[in-house]
């Protein structure tokens, strides 16, 4: 499948577009750092929707500081139009390099063409963009979300007997989707569906967006529970939605991890704690610690070095015992 480009953005507020001019090359030319060797990066973050995002923002900000890169950071508050506005402002400010994590996959070609025409290289982090023109960005650094969904689905297939909590031979799965149109929501759903198709007794009986937030996960899980249908398994496409759903499950008098098996993605500290406590059964890791690699890629691009167009993040999975072991050293 032809796919994706990325985008990221972050902190402070969009209205604070008080950028100061910094060096960049002339229109359409090849990119270099400013004449004095300093590098300014404009970074447009998705928002602050989850523990994962908070850790990602911290990683970007700390790594920029460590690398001596001047970071201009924008928090797009979950809105694509805010990210586009941020990127246009970075172009106007003549930053040396732009990085972002796109809120959604589609609709980026126009603004990315503007960056290209201005000679400012773009690096996608975390999430892809669905563009046929791969010349619009230098590299895409992040996870393979399809594989993450597959790992989650494979756990249900491998643990089918245990996952059939009412023992009726049918495994009813409810799914909490991430932000509609976002790469991780699309790809994790696709990977999960692909893996569970190996066992016809496993069916997704309800699937709705919780927008990657704890509140969203809680509210949607409440509505799933109110339907009255038996739920064997919850697949929450991130830890925060899973944690919100746990609150709804407990409020309904059920035991998360036992009456309803729970699988999530991310492995942030709160998720790992719930896994270790037996409230979650399995977590697929998605690392937010992209900052150091991003700064390294930016420096290489500005030095005129070749970079890989797709750089994959290394990730693992955790069961309950592994979470207990990993928790003391967890960085996020
Ligand atoms: O794009 C990464 C996803 O975005 C994380 O899994 C989720 O927690 C975040 O909101």
mmCIF file of C-alpha atoms and ligand atoms in Angstrom, residues 46 48-54 56 101-103 125-128 143 145 148 178-179 182-185 188 211-213 237-241 265-268 284 286-288 290, ligand 1:
data_model
loop_
_atom_site.group_PDB
_atom_site.id
_atom_site.type_symbol
_atom_site.label_atom_id
_atom_site.label_comp_id
_atom_site.label_asym_id
_atom_site.label_seq_id
_atom_site.Cartn_x
_atom_site.Cartn_y
_atom_site.Cartn_z
ATOM 1 C CA UNK A 46 -0.400 16.697 17.933
ATOM 2 C CA UNK A 48 -1.381 16.408 24.925
ATOM 3 C CA UNK A 49 -4.023 13.713 24.588
ATOM 4 C CA UNK A 50 -2.208 10.874 26.336
ATOM 5 C CA UNK A 51 0.635 9.839 28.610
ATOM 6 C CA UNK A 52 2.432 8.702 25.470
ATOM 7 C CA UNK A 53 2.196 12.182 23.966
ATOM 8 C CA UNK A 54 3.478 13.855 27.143
ATOM 9 C CA UNK A 56 7.062 12.168 23.439
ATOM 10 C CA UNK A 101 3.499 14.163 13.900
ATOM 11 C CA UNK A 102 0.343 14.534 11.818
ATOM 12 C CA UNK A 103 -2.951 14.501 13.692
ATOM 13 C CA UNK A 125 7.951 11.602 13.457
ATOM 14 C CA UNK A 126 5.589 9.086 15.041
ATOM 15 C CA UNK A 127 2.756 9.242 12.465
ATOM 16 C CA UNK A 128 2.693 8.980 8.705
ATOM 17 C CA UNK A 143 6.546 2.651 14.878
ATOM 18 C CA UNK A 145 1.328 0.533 13.817
ATOM 19 C CA UNK A 148 1.357 -3.324 16.800
ATOM 20 C CA UNK A 178 -7.838 6.146 18.479
ATOM 21 C CA UNK A 179 -8.474 9.487 16.800
ATOM 22 C CA UNK A 182 -5.011 9.097 12.529
ATOM 23 C CA UNK A 183 -2.429 6.611 11.269
ATOM 24 C CA UNK A 184 -2.217 4.634 14.539
ATOM 25 C CA UNK A 185 -6.011 4.251 14.680
ATOM 26 C CA UNK A 188 -3.745 -0.763 14.573
ATOM 27 C CA UNK A 211 -9.919 9.754 20.668
ATOM 28 C CA UNK A 212 -6.857 8.304 22.466
ATOM 29 C CA UNK A 213 -7.998 9.936 25.747
ATOM 30 C CA UNK A 237 -5.695 1.182 20.900
ATOM 31 C CA UNK A 238 -3.747 3.003 23.634
ATOM 32 C CA UNK A 239 -3.157 2.734 27.377
ATOM 33 C CA UNK A 240 -5.084 5.877 28.275
ATOM 34 C CA UNK A 241 -8.333 4.665 26.710
ATOM 35 C CA UNK A 265 -0.859 -0.321 23.201
ATOM 36 C CA UNK A 266 1.903 2.060 24.433
ATOM 37 C CA UNK A 267 3.318 0.714 27.743
ATOM 38 C CA UNK A 268 3.433 4.069 29.535
ATOM 39 C CA UNK A 284 2.077 -3.856 22.991
ATOM 40 C CA UNK A 286 4.954 1.883 21.280
ATOM 41 C CA UNK A 287 7.979 3.956 22.190
ATOM 42 C CA UNK A 288 7.564 7.743 22.487
ATOM 43 C CA UNK A 290 11.884 9.557 19.442
HETATM 44 O O1 LIG B 1 0.741 8.221 17.540
HETATM 45 C C1 LIG B 1 1.000 7.510 18.704
HETATM 46 C C2 LIG B 1 -0.253 7.399 19.511
HETATM 47 O O2 LIG B 1 -0.753 8.676 19.812
HETATM 48 C C3 LIG B 1 -0.118 6.737 20.859
HETATM 49 O O3 LIG B 1 -0.230 5.345 20.820
HETATM 50 C C4 LIG B 1 -1.271 7.335 21.584
HETATM 51 O O4 LIG B 1 -1.231 7.135 22.983
HETATM 52 C C5 LIG B 1 -1.079 8.750 21.185
HETATM 53 O O5 LIG B 1 -2.110 9.552 21.473
#
